[in-house]
Tab-separated table of C-alpha atoms and ligand atoms in Angstrom:
chain	number	residue	atom	x	y	z
U	1	UNK	CA	95.799	-28.493	36.329
U	2	UNK	CA	98.553	-30.528	34.792
U	3	UNK	CA	101.428	-31.495	37.044
U	4	UNK	CA	101.633	-33.838	39.997
U	5	UNK	CA	99.363	-36.795	39.450
U	6	UNK	CA	98.832	-39.919	41.511
U	7	UNK	CA	100.735	-42.991	40.374
U	8	UNK	CA	97.781	-45.006	39.211
U	9	UNK	CA	96.946	-46.627	35.925
U	10	UNK	CA	100.267	-47.963	34.713
U	11	UNK	CA	100.143	-51.719	34.433
U	12	UNK	CA	103.776	-52.546	33.769
U	13	UNK	CA	105.951	-54.123	36.383
U	14	UNK	CA	107.005	-51.868	39.193
U	15	UNK	CA	110.421	-53.225	40.003
U	16	UNK	CA	112.674	-50.585	41.389
U	17	UNK	CA	113.957	-48.348	38.644
U	18	UNK	CA	117.653	-48.641	37.885
U	19	UNK	CA	117.600	-44.869	38.179
U	20	UNK	CA	117.511	-43.643	41.743
U	21	UNK	CA	116.548	-40.005	41.357
U	22	UNK	CA	113.769	-38.594	39.173
U	23	UNK	CA	114.800	-38.904	35.507
U	24	UNK	CA	111.914	-36.703	34.248
U	25	UNK	CA	113.679	-33.398	34.918
U	26	UNK	CA	113.307	-32.252	31.303
U	27	UNK	CA	109.517	-32.467	31.168
U	28	UNK	CA	107.426	-33.908	28.357
U	29	UNK	CA	106.385	-32.646	24.927
U	30	UNK	CA	104.192	-33.460	21.972
U	31	UNK	CA	104.210	-32.390	18.360
U	32	UNK	CA	103.384	-33.021	14.715
U	33	UNK	CA	99.626	-33.387	15.181
U	34	UNK	CA	97.550	-35.145	12.538
U	35	UNK	CA	93.842	-35.994	12.521
U	36	UNK	CA	94.595	-39.338	14.157
U	37	UNK	CA	97.826	-38.894	16.074
U	38	UNK	CA	100.825	-36.939	17.303
U	39	UNK	CA	104.338	-37.547	18.600
U	40	UNK	CA	104.878	-37.692	22.352
U	41	UNK	CA	108.356	-37.126	23.730
U	42	UNK	CA	110.476	-37.240	26.838
U	43	UNK	CA	114.161	-37.611	27.671
U	44	UNK	CA	115.584	-39.205	30.793
U	45	UNK	CA	118.132	-37.128	32.705
U	46	UNK	CA	118.362	-37.521	36.486
U	47	UNK	CA	121.384	-35.196	36.458
U	48	UNK	CA	120.503	-32.914	33.554
U	49	UNK	CA	123.580	-30.669	33.599
U	50	UNK	CA	126.152	-33.504	33.374
U	51	UNK	CA	128.802	-32.314	30.951
U	52	UNK	CA	129.013	-35.594	29.025
U	53	UNK	CA	125.514	-34.860	27.724
U	54	UNK	CA	124.073	-38.094	29.131
U	55	UNK	CA	122.183	-36.432	31.953
U	56	UNK	CA	123.401	-38.884	34.565
U	57	UNK	CA	121.963	-41.908	32.711
U	58	UNK	CA	123.738	-45.292	32.538
U	59	UNK	CA	125.281	-46.323	29.198
U	60	UNK	CA	122.517	-48.788	28.341
U	61	UNK	CA	118.885	-48.879	27.279
U	62	UNK	CA	116.128	-48.235	29.830
U	63	UNK	CA	112.498	-49.243	29.324
U	64	UNK	CA	109.928	-46.481	29.483
U	65	UNK	CA	106.206	-47.131	29.621
U	66	UNK	CA	103.829	-44.531	28.162
U	67	UNK	CA	100.102	-44.069	28.349
U	68	UNK	CA	97.532	-41.855	26.664
U	69	UNK	CA	94.150	-40.981	28.140
U	70	UNK	CA	91.186	-38.765	27.365
U	71	UNK	CA	91.238	-37.268	30.874
U	72	UNK	CA	94.000	-35.696	32.909
U	73	UNK	CA	93.454	-38.154	35.777
U	74	UNK	CA	94.212	-41.087	33.433
U	75	UNK	CA	91.069	-42.877	34.504
U	76	UNK	CA	90.253	-43.682	30.867
U	77	UNK	CA	93.532	-44.825	29.348
U	78	UNK	CA	93.093	-45.448	25.618
U	79	UNK	CA	96.582	-46.528	24.652
U	80	UNK	CA	99.748	-47.640	26.388
U	81	UNK	CA	103.018	-49.125	25.289
U	82	UNK	CA	106.723	-49.508	25.916
U	83	UNK	CA	109.677	-47.753	24.401
U	84	UNK	CA	113.375	-48.128	25.108
U	85	UNK	CA	115.403	-45.027	25.833
U	86	UNK	CA	118.889	-45.698	24.497
U	87	UNK	CA	122.158	-43.816	25.013
U	88	UNK	CA	122.615	-43.451	21.220
U	89	UNK	CA	119.708	-40.988	21.295
U	90	UNK	CA	120.571	-39.420	24.665
U	91	UNK	CA	117.790	-41.509	26.280
U	92	UNK	CA	115.105	-39.568	24.423
U	93	UNK	CA	111.805	-41.244	23.597
U	94	UNK	CA	109.718	-40.383	20.531
U	95	UNK	CA	106.426	-42.272	20.287
U	96	UNK	CA	104.327	-41.765	17.139
U	97	UNK	CA	100.731	-42.205	18.211
U	98	UNK	CA	98.098	-43.329	15.708
U	99	UNK	CA	94.455	-44.333	15.958
U	100	UNK	CA	93.357	-41.303	17.994
U	101	UNK	CA	90.104	-39.427	17.401
U	102	UNK	CA	90.203	-36.212	15.369
U	103	UNK	CA	89.833	-32.807	17.010
U	104	UNK	CA	90.328	-34.206	20.512
U	105	UNK	CA	92.433	-33.454	23.585
U	106	UNK	CA	94.561	-36.269	24.994
U	107	UNK	CA	96.777	-36.507	28.049
U	108	UNK	CA	99.997	-38.508	28.114
U	109	UNK	CA	102.750	-39.416	30.561
U	110	UNK	CA	105.691	-41.761	30.944
U	111	UNK	CA	106.981	-44.110	33.635
U	112	UNK	CA	110.232	-45.866	34.325
U	113	UNK	CA	110.508	-47.930	37.492
U	114	UNK	CA	108.778	-45.986	40.236
U	115	UNK	CA	109.220	-42.627	38.539
U	116	UNK	CA	106.281	-41.064	36.700
U	117	UNK	CA	106.635	-38.028	34.474
U	118	UNK	CA	104.471	-34.940	34.620
U	119	UNK	CA	101.454	-35.212	32.292
U	120	UNK	CA	101.207	-33.321	29.033
U	121	UNK	CA	98.202	-32.410	26.952
U	122	UNK	CA	98.164	-32.857	23.209
U	123	UNK	CA	95.510	-32.314	20.585
U	124	UNK	CA	94.781	-34.005	17.273
U	125	UNK	CA	93.868	-32.020	14.179
U	126	UNK	CA	90.197	-31.906	13.201
U	127	UNK	CA	88.641	-34.288	10.691
U	128	UNK	CA	88.611	-33.826	6.926
U	129	UNK	CA	87.297	-30.474	5.828
U	130	UNK	CA	86.463	-29.110	9.280
U	131	UNK	CA	86.613	-25.320	9.565
U	132	UNK	CA	86.379	-25.307	13.372
U	133	UNK	CA	88.307	-22.342	14.860
U	134	UNK	CA	91.904	-22.884	15.978
U	135	UNK	CA	94.218	-20.807	18.152
U	136	UNK	CA	97.950	-21.037	17.703
U	137	UNK	CA	100.761	-19.298	19.527
U	138	UNK	CA	103.925	-18.481	17.616
U	139	UNK	CA	107.291	-18.210	19.373
U	140	UNK	CA	111.000	-17.901	18.645
U	141	UNK	CA	114.354	-16.968	20.128
U	142	UNK	CA	114.678	-17.988	23.755
U	143	UNK	CA	118.137	-17.121	25.022
U	144	UNK	CA	118.455	-18.609	28.503
U	145	UNK	CA	120.941	-16.005	29.661
U	146	UNK	CA	119.230	-12.879	28.376
U	147	UNK	CA	115.928	-13.203	30.180
U	148	UNK	CA	113.457	-15.322	32.106
U	149	UNK	CA	111.155	-17.489	30.011
U	150	UNK	CA	107.997	-15.795	31.347
U	151	UNK	CA	106.663	-15.490	27.799
U	152	UNK	CA	106.596	-19.307	27.529
U	153	UNK	CA	104.573	-19.405	30.765
U	154	UNK	CA	102.080	-16.818	29.504
U	155	UNK	CA	101.846	-18.672	26.192
U	156	UNK	CA	100.981	-21.869	28.080
U	157	UNK	CA	98.274	-20.028	30.010
U	158	UNK	CA	96.586	-19.173	26.678
U	159	UNK	CA	95.877	-22.925	26.282
U	160	UNK	CA	96.408	-22.786	22.507
U	161	UNK	CA	95.527	-25.655	20.200
U	162	UNK	CA	98.982	-25.517	18.629
U	163	UNK	CA	102.394	-23.941	19.249
U	164	UNK	CA	104.521	-22.994	16.250
U	165	UNK	CA	108.208	-22.512	17.108
U	166	UNK	CA	110.308	-20.765	14.483
U	167	UNK	CA	113.793	-21.375	15.796
U	168	UNK	CA	116.567	-20.161	18.054
U	169	UNK	CA	115.117	-22.501	20.670
U	170	UNK	CA	118.568	-22.450	22.228
U	171	UNK	CA	121.795	-20.520	21.717
U	172	UNK	CA	125.252	-21.959	21.198
U	173	UNK	CA	127.308	-19.440	23.143
U	174	UNK	CA	129.391	-20.016	26.247
U	175	UNK	CA	128.379	-18.078	29.354
U	176	UNK	CA	128.678	-14.351	28.728
U	177	UNK	CA	128.864	-13.375	32.383
U	178	UNK	CA	126.274	-10.677	31.655
U	179	UNK	CA	122.937	-12.469	31.707
U	180	UNK	CA	120.246	-13.025	34.318
U	181	UNK	CA	121.301	-16.709	34.212
U	182	UNK	CA	124.404	-18.464	32.891
U	183	UNK	CA	124.824	-21.065	30.163
U	184	UNK	CA	126.591	-24.215	31.340
U	185	UNK	CA	129.473	-25.622	29.334
U	186	UNK	CA	131.555	-24.147	26.523
U	187	UNK	CA	130.261	-22.820	23.196
U	188	UNK	CA	128.430	-25.849	21.820
U	189	UNK	CA	130.478	-27.723	19.233
U	190	UNK	CA	130.332	-31.430	20.115
U	191	UNK	CA	127.298	-33.678	20.465
U	192	UNK	CA	127.874	-33.762	24.240
U	193	UNK	CA	127.887	-29.939	24.328
U	194	UNK	CA	124.585	-29.631	22.449
U	195	UNK	CA	122.927	-32.355	24.524
U	196	UNK	CA	123.995	-30.656	27.745
U	197	UNK	CA	122.732	-27.262	26.516
U	198	UNK	CA	119.300	-28.642	25.519
U	199	UNK	CA	119.087	-30.302	28.912
U	200	UNK	CA	119.801	-27.014	30.654
U	201	UNK	CA	117.134	-25.170	28.657
U	202	UNK	CA	114.606	-27.923	29.228
U	203	UNK	CA	114.957	-27.726	33.002
U	204	UNK	CA	113.210	-24.346	32.789
U	205	UNK	CA	109.676	-24.750	34.233
U	206	UNK	CA	108.161	-22.081	31.968
U	207	UNK	CA	109.473	-23.830	28.857
U	208	UNK	CA	108.216	-27.160	30.211
U	209	UNK	CA	104.759	-25.625	30.668
U	210	UNK	CA	104.709	-24.438	27.049
U	211	UNK	CA	105.589	-27.937	25.850
U	212	UNK	CA	103.071	-29.633	28.123
U	213	UNK	CA	100.079	-27.533	27.058
U	214	UNK	CA	99.793	-28.299	23.327
U	215	UNK	CA	101.500	-29.992	20.378
U	216	UNK	CA	104.395	-28.083	18.859
U	217	UNK	CA	105.365	-27.734	15.241
U	218	UNK	CA	108.970	-26.575	15.296
U	219	UNK	CA	111.709	-25.656	12.869
U	220	UNK	CA	115.246	-24.581	13.697
U	221	UNK	CA	116.966	-21.387	12.650
U	222	UNK	CA	120.668	-20.628	13.017
U	223	UNK	CA	121.503	-20.726	16.737
U	224	UNK	CA	120.513	-24.378	17.128
U	225	UNK	CA	123.745	-24.902	15.149
U	226	UNK	CA	125.789	-21.681	15.012
U	227	UNK	CA	125.156	-18.011	14.278
U	228	UNK	CA	124.173	-17.314	10.629
U	229	UNK	CA	125.218	-20.678	9.200
U	230	UNK	CA	124.272	-21.376	5.586
U	231	UNK	CA	124.267	-24.974	4.313
U	232	UNK	CA	127.900	-26.082	4.693
U	233	UNK	CA	129.275	-22.631	5.502
U	234	UNK	CA	129.829	-21.246	8.993
U	235	UNK	CA	129.877	-17.525	9.651
U	236	UNK	CA	133.648	-17.709	10.212
U	237	UNK	CA	135.662	-20.230	8.150
U	238	UNK	CA	135.696	-23.539	10.053
U	239	UNK	CA	137.073	-26.778	8.589
U	240	UNK	CA	135.220	-28.772	11.255
U	241	UNK	CA	131.842	-27.175	10.537
U	242	UNK	CA	130.177	-30.219	8.959
U	243	UNK	CA	130.872	-32.306	12.058
U	244	UNK	CA	129.433	-29.543	14.192
U	245	UNK	CA	126.351	-29.338	11.971
U	246	UNK	CA	125.804	-33.112	12.213
U	247	UNK	CA	126.080	-33.006	16.022
U	248	UNK	CA	123.714	-30.041	16.283
U	249	UNK	CA	121.034	-31.558	14.029
U	250	UNK	CA	121.198	-34.850	15.894
U	251	UNK	CA	120.762	-33.118	19.249
U	252	UNK	CA	117.894	-31.026	17.825
U	253	UNK	CA	116.062	-34.177	16.756
U	254	UNK	CA	116.713	-35.876	20.087
U	255	UNK	CA	115.242	-32.939	21.972
U	256	UNK	CA	112.167	-32.039	19.913
U	257	UNK	CA	108.871	-33.921	19.423
U	258	UNK	CA	109.561	-34.733	15.765
U	259	UNK	CA	108.602	-37.731	13.653
U	260	UNK	CA	111.148	-40.437	12.815
U	261	UNK	CA	111.103	-39.132	9.243
U	262	UNK	CA	113.026	-36.119	10.582
U	263	UNK	CA	115.807	-38.190	12.181
U	264	UNK	CA	119.113	-36.886	10.758
U	265	UNK	CA	121.361	-38.912	8.503
U	266	UNK	CA	124.840	-37.524	8.905
U	267	UNK	CA	124.734	-33.822	8.120
U	268	UNK	CA	121.219	-33.954	6.609
U	269	UNK	CA	117.797	-33.759	8.199
U	270	UNK	CA	114.354	-33.664	6.550
U	271	UNK	CA	112.850	-30.707	8.388
U	272	UNK	CA	110.585	-29.066	5.810
U	273	UNK	CA	107.144	-30.605	5.818
U	274	UNK	CA	103.420	-29.885	5.788
U	275	UNK	CA	101.047	-30.194	8.742
U	276	UNK	CA	97.327	-30.281	7.910
U	277	UNK	CA	94.717	-28.888	10.299
U	278	UNK	CA	91.365	-30.054	8.908
U	279	UNK	CA	90.083	-27.826	6.121
U	280	UNK	CA	91.103	-24.729	8.063
U	281	UNK	CA	94.868	-24.571	7.647
U	282	UNK	CA	97.866	-26.057	5.937
U	283	UNK	CA	101.160	-25.278	7.622
U	284	UNK	CA	104.070	-25.317	5.207
U	285	UNK	CA	107.086	-25.518	7.535
U	286	UNK	CA	110.244	-24.357	5.790
U	287	UNK	CA	113.933	-24.993	6.277
U	288	UNK	CA	115.869	-21.869	5.314
U	289	UNK	CA	119.287	-23.030	6.607
U	290	UNK	CA	120.279	-26.418	5.172
U	291	UNK	CA	119.928	-25.593	1.490
U	292	UNK	CA	120.699	-21.892	1.277
U	293	UNK	CA	123.503	-20.312	-0.691
U	294	UNK	CA	125.890	-18.200	1.370
U	295	UNK	CA	124.680	-14.768	2.448
U	296	UNK	CA	125.347	-12.109	-0.221
U	297	UNK	CA	126.913	-8.673	0.301
U	298	UNK	CA	129.509	-10.215	2.698
U	299	UNK	CA	126.584	-10.723	5.117
U	300	UNK	CA	126.751	-7.030	6.020
U	301	UNK	CA	123.550	-5.820	7.677
U	302	UNK	CA	122.135	-2.709	5.991
U	303	UNK	CA	124.026	-3.238	2.731
U	304	UNK	CA	123.023	-3.709	-0.896
U	305	UNK	CA	124.750	-5.511	-3.775
U	306	UNK	CA	124.001	-7.163	-7.119
U	307	UNK	CA	124.433	-10.672	-5.653
U	308	UNK	CA	121.265	-10.055	-3.620
U	309	UNK	CA	119.067	-10.437	-6.707
U	310	UNK	CA	120.921	-13.232	-8.502
U	311	UNK	CA	118.477	-15.914	-9.717
U	312	UNK	CA	120.833	-18.582	-8.355
U	313	UNK	CA	120.809	-17.182	-4.790
U	314	UNK	CA	118.430	-19.347	-2.778
U	315	UNK	CA	117.182	-19.737	0.778
U	316	UNK	CA	115.121	-22.858	0.107
U	317	UNK	CA	117.176	-24.726	-2.484
U	318	UNK	CA	115.544	-25.723	-5.782
U	319	UNK	CA	113.901	-28.906	-4.485
U	320	UNK	CA	112.204	-27.282	-1.495
U	321	UNK	CA	111.076	-24.385	-3.709
U	322	UNK	CA	109.381	-26.862	-6.088
U	323	UNK	CA	107.829	-28.678	-3.131
U	324	UNK	CA	106.425	-25.390	-1.789
U	325	UNK	CA	105.059	-24.184	-5.137
U	326	UNK	CA	103.496	-27.599	-5.697
U	327	UNK	CA	101.923	-27.381	-2.232
U	328	UNK	CA	100.358	-24.028	-3.155
U	329	UNK	CA	98.886	-25.596	-6.297
U	330	UNK	CA	97.400	-28.511	-4.344
U	331	UNK	CA	96.051	-26.552	-1.383
U	332	UNK	CA	92.326	-26.565	-0.648
U	333	UNK	CA	92.665	-25.044	2.822
U	334	UNK	CA	91.060	-21.844	4.028
U	335	UNK	CA	94.439	-20.581	5.304
U	336	UNK	CA	97.930	-21.457	4.041
U	337	UNK	CA	100.547	-20.699	6.665
U	338	UNK	CA	104.258	-20.479	5.895
U	339	UNK	CA	106.116	-21.287	9.119
U	340	UNK	CA	109.646	-20.090	8.570
U	341	UNK	CA	112.568	-18.311	10.102
U	342	UNK	CA	113.650	-15.038	8.496
U	343	UNK	CA	111.962	-11.791	7.417
U	344	UNK	CA	109.991	-12.399	4.213
U	345	UNK	CA	108.833	-8.870	3.332
U	346	UNK	CA	111.309	-6.392	1.967
U	347	UNK	CA	112.623	-4.075	4.680
U	348	UNK	CA	114.773	-1.151	3.629
U	349	UNK	CA	116.985	-0.207	6.566
U	350	UNK	CA	118.836	2.903	5.339
U	351	UNK	CA	117.151	6.131	6.456
U	352	UNK	CA	116.959	8.779	3.727
U	353	UNK	CA	118.836	8.276	0.436
U	354	UNK	CA	120.509	4.934	-0.290
U	355	UNK	CA	119.253	1.426	0.311
U	356	UNK	CA	120.256	-1.246	2.789
U	357	UNK	CA	118.885	-4.700	3.524
U	358	UNK	CA	119.388	-7.700	5.777
U	359	UNK	CA	121.264	-10.223	3.581
U	360	UNK	CA	120.568	-13.077	6.045
U	361	UNK	CA	116.809	-12.720	5.341
U	362	UNK	CA	114.744	-13.120	2.142
U	363	UNK	CA	116.010	-9.696	1.029
U	364	UNK	CA	119.344	-11.441	0.417
U	365	UNK	CA	117.617	-13.947	-1.879
U	366	UNK	CA	115.172	-11.728	-3.768
U	367	UNK	CA	114.713	-13.896	-6.881
U	368	UNK	CA	113.853	-16.960	-4.773
U	369	UNK	CA	111.232	-14.831	-2.984
U	370	UNK	CA	109.884	-13.421	-6.269
U	371	UNK	CA	109.315	-16.940	-7.600
U	372	UNK	CA	107.491	-17.942	-4.409
U	373	UNK	CA	105.327	-14.803	-4.387
U	374	UNK	CA	104.503	-15.332	-8.069
U	375	UNK	CA	103.683	-19.003	-7.500
U	376	UNK	CA	101.495	-18.107	-4.531
U	377	UNK	CA	99.587	-15.438	-6.457
U	378	UNK	CA	98.939	-17.877	-9.321
U	379	UNK	CA	97.809	-20.820	-7.216
U	380	UNK	CA	94.644	-22.011	-5.537
U	381	UNK	CA	95.772	-20.552	-2.195
U	382	UNK	CA	92.886	-18.570	-0.737
U	383	UNK	CA	94.598	-16.826	2.196
U	384	UNK	CA	98.362	-16.808	2.735
U	385	UNK	CA	100.035	-15.871	6.019
U	386	UNK	CA	103.795	-15.875	6.563
U	387	UNK	CA	105.016	-16.497	10.116
U	388	UNK	CA	108.531	-15.328	10.938
U	389	UNK	CA	110.964	-15.254	13.871
U	390	UNK	CA	114.665	-14.333	14.035
U	391	UNK	CA	114.628	-10.552	14.553
U	392	UNK	CA	113.739	-10.298	18.259
U	393	UNK	CA	110.926	-7.846	17.612
U	394	UNK	CA	107.263	-7.924	16.589
U	395	UNK	CA	106.332	-6.735	13.118
U	396	UNK	CA	103.159	-6.904	11.032
U	397	UNK	CA	103.531	-6.454	7.295
U	398	UNK	CA	101.645	-6.745	4.059
U	399	UNK	CA	103.499	-8.717	1.381
U	400	UNK	CA	103.248	-7.069	-2.023
U	401	UNK	CA	103.357	-8.825	-5.378
U	402	UNK	CA	106.387	-6.673	-6.157
U	403	UNK	CA	108.356	-6.218	-2.917
U	404	UNK	CA	109.156	-2.572	-2.377
U	405	UNK	CA	106.362	-1.408	-4.685
U	406	UNK	CA	103.464	-0.318	-2.443
U	407	UNK	CA	101.232	0.132	-5.524
U	408	UNK	CA	101.401	-3.556	-6.380
U	409	UNK	CA	98.698	-5.840	-5.042
U	410	UNK	CA	98.988	-7.461	-1.612
U	411	UNK	CA	99.284	-11.255	-1.847
U	412	UNK	CA	99.879	-12.252	1.782
U	413	UNK	CA	100.275	-10.932	5.293
U	414	UNK	CA	103.317	-11.494	7.490
U	415	UNK	CA	103.357	-11.802	11.266
U	416	UNK	CA	106.846	-11.577	12.729
U	417	UNK	CA	107.037	-12.744	16.313
U	418	UNK	CA	109.449	-11.207	18.777
U	419	UNK	CA	111.769	-13.223	20.993
U	420	UNK	CA	110.777	-15.034	24.155
U	421	UNK	CA	113.804	-13.557	25.950
U	422	UNK	CA	116.642	-12.747	23.509
U	423	UNK	CA	117.697	-9.125	23.795
U	424	UNK	CA	116.481	-8.613	27.353
U	425	UNK	CA	113.681	-6.241	28.352
U	426	UNK	CA	113.576	-4.250	25.105
U	427	UNK	CA	111.426	-1.188	24.424
U	428	UNK	CA	108.269	-0.344	22.482
U	429	UNK	CA	110.151	1.530	19.753
U	430	UNK	CA	113.790	1.824	18.694
U	431	UNK	CA	115.279	4.940	17.094
U	432	UNK	CA	116.829	3.003	14.196
U	433	UNK	CA	113.465	1.425	13.357
U	434	UNK	CA	111.444	4.635	13.781
U	435	UNK	CA	113.824	6.273	11.291
U	436	UNK	CA	113.057	3.746	8.531
U	437	UNK	CA	109.347	3.010	9.048
U	438	UNK	CA	108.272	5.908	6.748
U	439	UNK	CA	110.273	4.227	3.961
U	440	UNK	CA	108.477	0.922	4.493
U	441	UNK	CA	104.753	1.749	4.296
U	442	UNK	CA	103.783	-1.940	4.078
U	443	UNK	CA	104.943	-2.378	7.695
U	444	UNK	CA	102.040	-1.729	9.998
U	445	UNK	CA	103.422	-2.487	13.447
U	446	UNK	CA	106.678	-2.786	15.352
U	447	UNK	CA	107.447	-3.583	18.981
U	448	UNK	CA	110.848	-4.160	20.535
U	449	UNK	CA	109.351	-5.926	23.580
U	450	UNK	CA	109.552	-9.651	24.352
U	451	UNK	CA	106.541	-11.931	23.889
U	452	UNK	CA	104.806	-14.062	21.234
U	453	UNK	CA	101.998	-13.898	18.680
U	454	UNK	CA	98.589	-15.409	19.329
U	455	UNK	CA	96.574	-16.017	16.168
U	456	UNK	CA	93.003	-17.273	16.021
U	457	UNK	CA	91.895	-18.683	12.695
U	458	UNK	CA	88.266	-19.124	11.747
U	459	UNK	CA	86.483	-19.712	8.444
U	460	UNK	CA	85.904	-15.947	8.165
U	461	UNK	CA	89.039	-14.265	9.486
U	462	UNK	CA	92.361	-14.468	11.224
U	463	UNK	CA	92.847	-12.325	14.287
U	464	UNK	CA	96.452	-11.767	15.376
U	465	UNK	CA	97.328	-10.406	18.817
U	466	UNK	CA	100.907	-9.290	19.398
U	467	UNK	CA	101.468	-10.221	23.030
U	468	UNK	CA	104.130	-8.262	24.901
U	469	UNK	CA	105.821	-8.369	28.306
U	470	UNK	CA	107.076	-5.266	30.132
U	471	UNK	CA	110.258	-7.063	31.283
U	472	UNK	CA	112.113	-10.389	31.311
U	473	UNK	CA	115.026	-9.333	33.535
U	474	UNK	CA	112.948	-10.446	36.510
U	475	UNK	CA	110.467	-13.334	36.617
U	476	UNK	CA	106.716	-12.958	36.718
U	477	UNK	CA	105.774	-10.215	34.227
U	478	UNK	CA	102.153	-10.055	33.130
U	479	UNK	CA	101.334	-10.155	29.423
U	480	UNK	CA	99.523	-7.462	27.475
U	481	UNK	CA	98.408	-7.041	23.888
U	482	UNK	CA	100.563	-4.504	22.049
U	483	UNK	CA	98.390	-4.481	18.917
U	484	UNK	CA	95.744	-6.590	17.190
U	485	UNK	CA	94.940	-7.023	13.524
U	486	UNK	CA	92.204	-8.807	11.626
U	487	UNK	CA	92.782	-10.340	8.205
U	488	UNK	CA	89.427	-11.113	6.551
U	489	UNK	CA	88.899	-14.179	4.391
U	490	UNK	CA	89.927	-13.507	0.762
U	491	UNK	CA	91.431	-10.114	1.630
U	492	UNK	CA	95.140	-10.113	2.457
U	493	UNK	CA	95.191	-6.880	4.450
U	494	UNK	CA	95.918	-6.007	8.057
U	495	UNK	CA	92.945	-4.224	9.647
U	496	UNK	CA	94.018	-2.632	12.900
U	497	UNK	CA	91.734	-3.484	15.811
U	498	UNK	CA	91.282	-0.362	17.914
U	499	UNK	CA	91.707	-1.020	21.616
U	500	UNK	CA	88.677	-0.275	23.742
N	1	LIG	FE1	117.445	-15.235	17.786
């Protein structure tokens, strides 16, 4: 098991650390795997909840030694080095490893003075055109107040090769007084606020386990900044919003295992990117917040309006759209995965006559979606799967060439993962959803429980298991499979797997 390990192996000097108590209270993480490397991460915070956001660290740089081994006992260390954790980046450390073997597990840990971090496991992508099977777990929406992070613990126990996180990793709100736990600090607005909030979330042992088990590929959604933000527009008019956005993006980078290429410059951050997993999968990770036009239809849920289908309305921005369509043209992978935030398939939410949509999702930007669906259908992509978060419920859907027209061909499948904890215990079905499912025949599954999606990709099929928990209002729930689907190679259709 990962966890407490003997302090052996490190070669650096062992002078007493300038930090008296354990600074590794936020755990370790890895991410952005390639065939020869990954990013390993930690952040020093002996007093993680300090309200200045510095976690009890002194206002100067502190040396941190790191080492990478093939075995969890660190008896065969392959690489080691030094990094300096500086206050300008909240004493976070991002090390970009290179020169590792493809398709291999590695263990990593950090040391400063006499303190040694817990060990994490990471995994490199396979070599070249390898079609070796891969299991990924997909997660989103972990509100610290609204439930225990048991789903992160169960996800870690799956020992996936990869974790894909689709946003709402943390929430900006002040304590509500109604949760199973309480946020520290005010609603996050300043850099210090966001740093403190990340530190609080990262003290959670279940979240730490999910980070320590496998490399993450993460994108943010809205709550890492503020509810339903769109480019330079906050949900409520706010003249200080750009400063808030800059602070939030900086804290996001500091707290996630991202490459230096993602380090923010002012209000901008390069988040959209591709991650290649041998010949099996290309992950196209999208950013649907920084470049979007403002939500149409006054952002009213369950509404409809002409703005919704304007060609100029965009979730991706023109440049990211071109990048994505170009990626489809270039792809030679067995599976092309779109890792993104908001519901891609059309969902019509008005029961009976009349139509209503969610303008914060792709339904609010229909022409942008049409161009992507068209580009996908006329590309070399062999199998397309859209991964989605945001809506705090599990859904499985078939994406039609003409959204809303069930007679048009199916071009992709969509797996929408529920929240880790947001929304509390939940229920299998909700009346408002049951009322509209007959009007959305392309939707094959819904669950209002908490959990995550586990997807196993092989050369021949993708199997998706919607993992659900009976409760998050108390710790310790067991995980079950709510439904399973198989998508065969070259056939974008959800085949229900009957439980035995
Ligand atoms: Fe959320």
